[in-house]
mmCIF file of C-alpha atoms in Angstrom:
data_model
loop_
_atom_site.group_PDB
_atom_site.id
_atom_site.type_symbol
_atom_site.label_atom_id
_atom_site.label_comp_id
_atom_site.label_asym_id
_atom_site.label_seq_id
_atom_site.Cartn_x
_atom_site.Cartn_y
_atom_site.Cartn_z
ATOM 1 C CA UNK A 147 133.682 73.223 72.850
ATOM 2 C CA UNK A 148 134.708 72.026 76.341
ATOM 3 C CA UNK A 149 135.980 74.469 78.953
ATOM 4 C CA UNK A 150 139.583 72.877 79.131
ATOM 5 C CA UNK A 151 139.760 74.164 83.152
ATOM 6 C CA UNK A 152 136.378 71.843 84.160
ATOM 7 C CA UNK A 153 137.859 68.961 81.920
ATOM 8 C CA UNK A 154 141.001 69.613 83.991
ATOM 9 C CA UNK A 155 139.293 69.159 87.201
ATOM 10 C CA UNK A 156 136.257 67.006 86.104
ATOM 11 C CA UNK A 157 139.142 64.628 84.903
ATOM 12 C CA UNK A 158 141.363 64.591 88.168
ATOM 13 C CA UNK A 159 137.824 63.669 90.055
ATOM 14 C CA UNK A 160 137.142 60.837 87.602
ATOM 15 C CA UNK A 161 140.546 59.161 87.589
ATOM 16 C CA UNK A 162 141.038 59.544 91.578
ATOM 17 C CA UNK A 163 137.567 57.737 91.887
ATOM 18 C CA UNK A 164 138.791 55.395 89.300
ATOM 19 C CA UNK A 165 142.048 54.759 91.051
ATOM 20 C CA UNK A 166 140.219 54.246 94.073
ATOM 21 C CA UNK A 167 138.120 51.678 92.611
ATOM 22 C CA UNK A 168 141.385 49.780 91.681
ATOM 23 C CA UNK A 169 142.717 49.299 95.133
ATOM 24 C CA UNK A 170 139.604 48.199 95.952
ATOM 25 C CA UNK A 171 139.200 46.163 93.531
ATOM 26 C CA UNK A 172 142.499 43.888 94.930
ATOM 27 C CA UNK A 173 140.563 43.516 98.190
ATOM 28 C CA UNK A 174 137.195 42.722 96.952
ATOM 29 C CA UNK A 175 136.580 40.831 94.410
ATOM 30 C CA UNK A 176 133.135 41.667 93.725
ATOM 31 C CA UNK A 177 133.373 44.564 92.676
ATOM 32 C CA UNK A 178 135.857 43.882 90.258
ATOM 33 C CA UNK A 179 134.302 43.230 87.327
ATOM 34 C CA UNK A 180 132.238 46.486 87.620
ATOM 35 C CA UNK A 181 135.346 48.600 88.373
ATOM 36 C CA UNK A 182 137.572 47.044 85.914
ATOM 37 C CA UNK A 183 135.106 47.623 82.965
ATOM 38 C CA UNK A 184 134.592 51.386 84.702
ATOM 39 C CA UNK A 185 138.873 51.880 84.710
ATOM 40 C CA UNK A 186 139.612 50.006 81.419
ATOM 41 C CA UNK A 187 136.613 51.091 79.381
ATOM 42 C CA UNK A 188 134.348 54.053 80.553
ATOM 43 C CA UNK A 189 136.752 56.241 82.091
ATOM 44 C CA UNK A 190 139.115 56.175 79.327
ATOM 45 C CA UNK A 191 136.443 56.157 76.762
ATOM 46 C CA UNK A 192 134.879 59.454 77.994
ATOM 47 C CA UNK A 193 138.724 61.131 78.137
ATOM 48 C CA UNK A 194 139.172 60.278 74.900
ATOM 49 C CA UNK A 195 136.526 61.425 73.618
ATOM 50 C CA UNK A 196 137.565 64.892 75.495
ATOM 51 C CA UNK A 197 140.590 64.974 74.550
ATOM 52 C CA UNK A 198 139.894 64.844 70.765
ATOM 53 C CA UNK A 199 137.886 67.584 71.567
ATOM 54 C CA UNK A 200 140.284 69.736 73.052
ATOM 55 C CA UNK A 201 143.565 68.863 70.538
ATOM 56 C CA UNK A 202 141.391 69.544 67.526
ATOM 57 C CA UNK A 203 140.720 73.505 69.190
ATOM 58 C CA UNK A 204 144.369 73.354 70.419
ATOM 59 C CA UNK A 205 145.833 72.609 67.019
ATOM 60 C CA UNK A 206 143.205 75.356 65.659
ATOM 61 C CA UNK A 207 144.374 78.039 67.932
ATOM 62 C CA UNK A 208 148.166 77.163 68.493
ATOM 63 C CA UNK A 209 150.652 79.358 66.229
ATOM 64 C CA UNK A 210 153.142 77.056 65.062
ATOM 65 C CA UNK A 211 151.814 74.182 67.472
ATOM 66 C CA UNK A 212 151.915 70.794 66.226
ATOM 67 C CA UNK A 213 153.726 67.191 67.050
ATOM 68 C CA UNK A 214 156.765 67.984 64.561
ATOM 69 C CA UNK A 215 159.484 68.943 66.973
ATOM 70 C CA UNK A 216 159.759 69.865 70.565
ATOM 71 C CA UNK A 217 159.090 73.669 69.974
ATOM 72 C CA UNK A 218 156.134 72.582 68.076
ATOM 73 C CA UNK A 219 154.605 70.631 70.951
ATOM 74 C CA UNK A 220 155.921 73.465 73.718
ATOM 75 C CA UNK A 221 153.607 75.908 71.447
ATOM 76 C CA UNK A 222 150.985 73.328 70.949
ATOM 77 C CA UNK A 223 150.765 72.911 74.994
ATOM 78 C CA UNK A 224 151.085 76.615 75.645
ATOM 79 C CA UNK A 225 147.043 76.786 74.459
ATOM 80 C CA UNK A 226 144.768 75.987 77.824
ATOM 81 C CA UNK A 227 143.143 73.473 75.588
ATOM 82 C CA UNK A 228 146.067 71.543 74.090
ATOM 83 C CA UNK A 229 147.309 71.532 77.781
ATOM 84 C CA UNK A 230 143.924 69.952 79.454
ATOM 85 C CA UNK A 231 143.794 67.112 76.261
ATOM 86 C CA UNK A 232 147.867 67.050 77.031
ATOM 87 C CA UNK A 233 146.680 66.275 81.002
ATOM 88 C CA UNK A 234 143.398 63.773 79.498
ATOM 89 C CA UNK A 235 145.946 61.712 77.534
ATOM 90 C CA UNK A 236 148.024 60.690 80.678
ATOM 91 C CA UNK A 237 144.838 60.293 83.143
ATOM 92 C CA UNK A 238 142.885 57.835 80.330
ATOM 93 C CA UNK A 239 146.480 55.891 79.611
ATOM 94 C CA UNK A 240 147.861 55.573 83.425
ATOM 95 C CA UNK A 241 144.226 54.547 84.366
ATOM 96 C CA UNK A 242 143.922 51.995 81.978
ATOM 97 C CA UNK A 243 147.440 50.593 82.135
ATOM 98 C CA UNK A 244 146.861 50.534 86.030
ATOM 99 C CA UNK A 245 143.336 48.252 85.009
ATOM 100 C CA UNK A 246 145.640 45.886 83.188
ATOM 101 C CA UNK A 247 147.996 45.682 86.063
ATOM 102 C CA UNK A 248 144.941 44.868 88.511
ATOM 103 C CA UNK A 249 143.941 42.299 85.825
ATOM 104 C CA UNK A 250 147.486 40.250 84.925
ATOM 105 C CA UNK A 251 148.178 40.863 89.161
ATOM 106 C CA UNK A 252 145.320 39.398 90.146
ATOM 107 C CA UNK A 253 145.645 36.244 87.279
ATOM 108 C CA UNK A 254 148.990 35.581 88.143
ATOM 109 C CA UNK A 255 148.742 35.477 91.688
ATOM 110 C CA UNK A 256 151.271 38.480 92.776
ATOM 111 C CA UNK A 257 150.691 39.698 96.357
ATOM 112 C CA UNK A 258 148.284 43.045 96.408
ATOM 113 C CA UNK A 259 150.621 44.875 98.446
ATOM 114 C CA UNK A 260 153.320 44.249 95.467
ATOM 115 C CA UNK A 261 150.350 45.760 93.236
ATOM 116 C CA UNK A 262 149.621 48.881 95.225
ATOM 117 C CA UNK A 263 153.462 50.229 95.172
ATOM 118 C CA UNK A 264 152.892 50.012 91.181
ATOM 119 C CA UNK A 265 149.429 51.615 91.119
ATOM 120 C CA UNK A 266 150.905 54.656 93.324
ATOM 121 C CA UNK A 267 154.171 54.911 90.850
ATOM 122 C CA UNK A 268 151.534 54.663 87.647
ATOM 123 C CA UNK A 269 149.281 57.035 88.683
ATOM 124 C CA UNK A 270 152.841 59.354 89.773
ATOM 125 C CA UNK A 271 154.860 58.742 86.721
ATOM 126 C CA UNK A 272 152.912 55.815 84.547
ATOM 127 C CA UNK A 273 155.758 53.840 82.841
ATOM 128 C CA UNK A 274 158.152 53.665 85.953
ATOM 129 C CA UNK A 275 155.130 51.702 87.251
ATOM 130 C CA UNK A 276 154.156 49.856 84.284
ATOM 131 C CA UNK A 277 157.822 48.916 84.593
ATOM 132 C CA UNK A 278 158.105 47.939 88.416
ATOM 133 C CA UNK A 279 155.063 45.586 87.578
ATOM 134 C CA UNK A 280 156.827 43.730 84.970
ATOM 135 C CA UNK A 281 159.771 43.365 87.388
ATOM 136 C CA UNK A 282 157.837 42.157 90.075
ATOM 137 C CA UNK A 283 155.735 39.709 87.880
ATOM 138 C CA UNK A 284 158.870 38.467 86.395
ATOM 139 C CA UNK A 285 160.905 37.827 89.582
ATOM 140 C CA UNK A 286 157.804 35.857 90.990
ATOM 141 C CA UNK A 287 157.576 32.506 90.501
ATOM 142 C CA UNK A 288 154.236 31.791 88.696
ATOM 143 C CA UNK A 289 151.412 31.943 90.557
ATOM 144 C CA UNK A 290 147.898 31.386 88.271
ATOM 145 C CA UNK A 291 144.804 32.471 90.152
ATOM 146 C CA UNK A 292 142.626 32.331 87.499
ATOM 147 C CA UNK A 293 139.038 31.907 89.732
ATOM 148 C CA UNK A 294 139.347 35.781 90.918
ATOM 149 C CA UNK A 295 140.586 36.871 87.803
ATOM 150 C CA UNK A 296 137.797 36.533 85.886
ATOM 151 C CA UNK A 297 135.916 39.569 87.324
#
């Protein structure tokens, strides 16, 4: 059993930090590899295995919860720990969708401060960044920088 409020704010701590990392990570390049593995592996590892956690004792507890229809999920994410697990699932995705950004950026040579604008819009509202990156590395001529890539 995990208390779904310290998941909550356990998580938020963990993906800031991780977040962090990743803006860093354009700047320096020596930290990257560390960071990258810690934002496209660890961070998302551990929230999933938290989140598994708290959807099993959601979908326990939740009358008429489930994934079937939008009532369903509205009752589902009514329970504290269907919410948190709810809250887990867009931290680990965002964080590790903003890894592969940092990753196909940094190999294809687009400009860090094109990066950071989608890192702040993934980490806001994930796809409308995941989006904005594949505009940007689409408009932009191709740009390989494959020696700082392979962090």
């Amino acid at each position: 059993m995990i208390d779904p409020q310290s998941a909550f704010s356990l998580a938020g701590l963990a993906a800031m930090a991780g977040w962090l990392g990743l803006i860093l990570s354009l700047f320096l390049p020596t930290v990257r590899k560390p960071v990258w593995r810690s934002t496209g592996l660890v961070i998302p590892s551990l929230f999933a295995v938290a989140y598994i956690v708290l959807i099993a004792e959601g979908l326990a507890v939740a009358k008429g919860g489930g994934f079937g229809s939008i009532a369903e999920v509205r009752a589902l994410f009514a329970n504290d720990a269907a919410l948190a697990a709810g809250w887990l699932h867009y931290l680990a995705f965002d964080l590790f969708v903003g890894t592969w950004i940092a990753r196909r950026g940094i190999a294809e040579g687009v400009p860090v401060l094109l990066i950071i604008p989608c890192f702040a819009l993934t980490f806001l509202v994930g796809p409308a960044g995941l989006l904005l990156f594949l505009v940007v590395r689409f408009a932009l001529p191709a740009r390989p920088n494959l020696e700082t890539a392979n962090g």
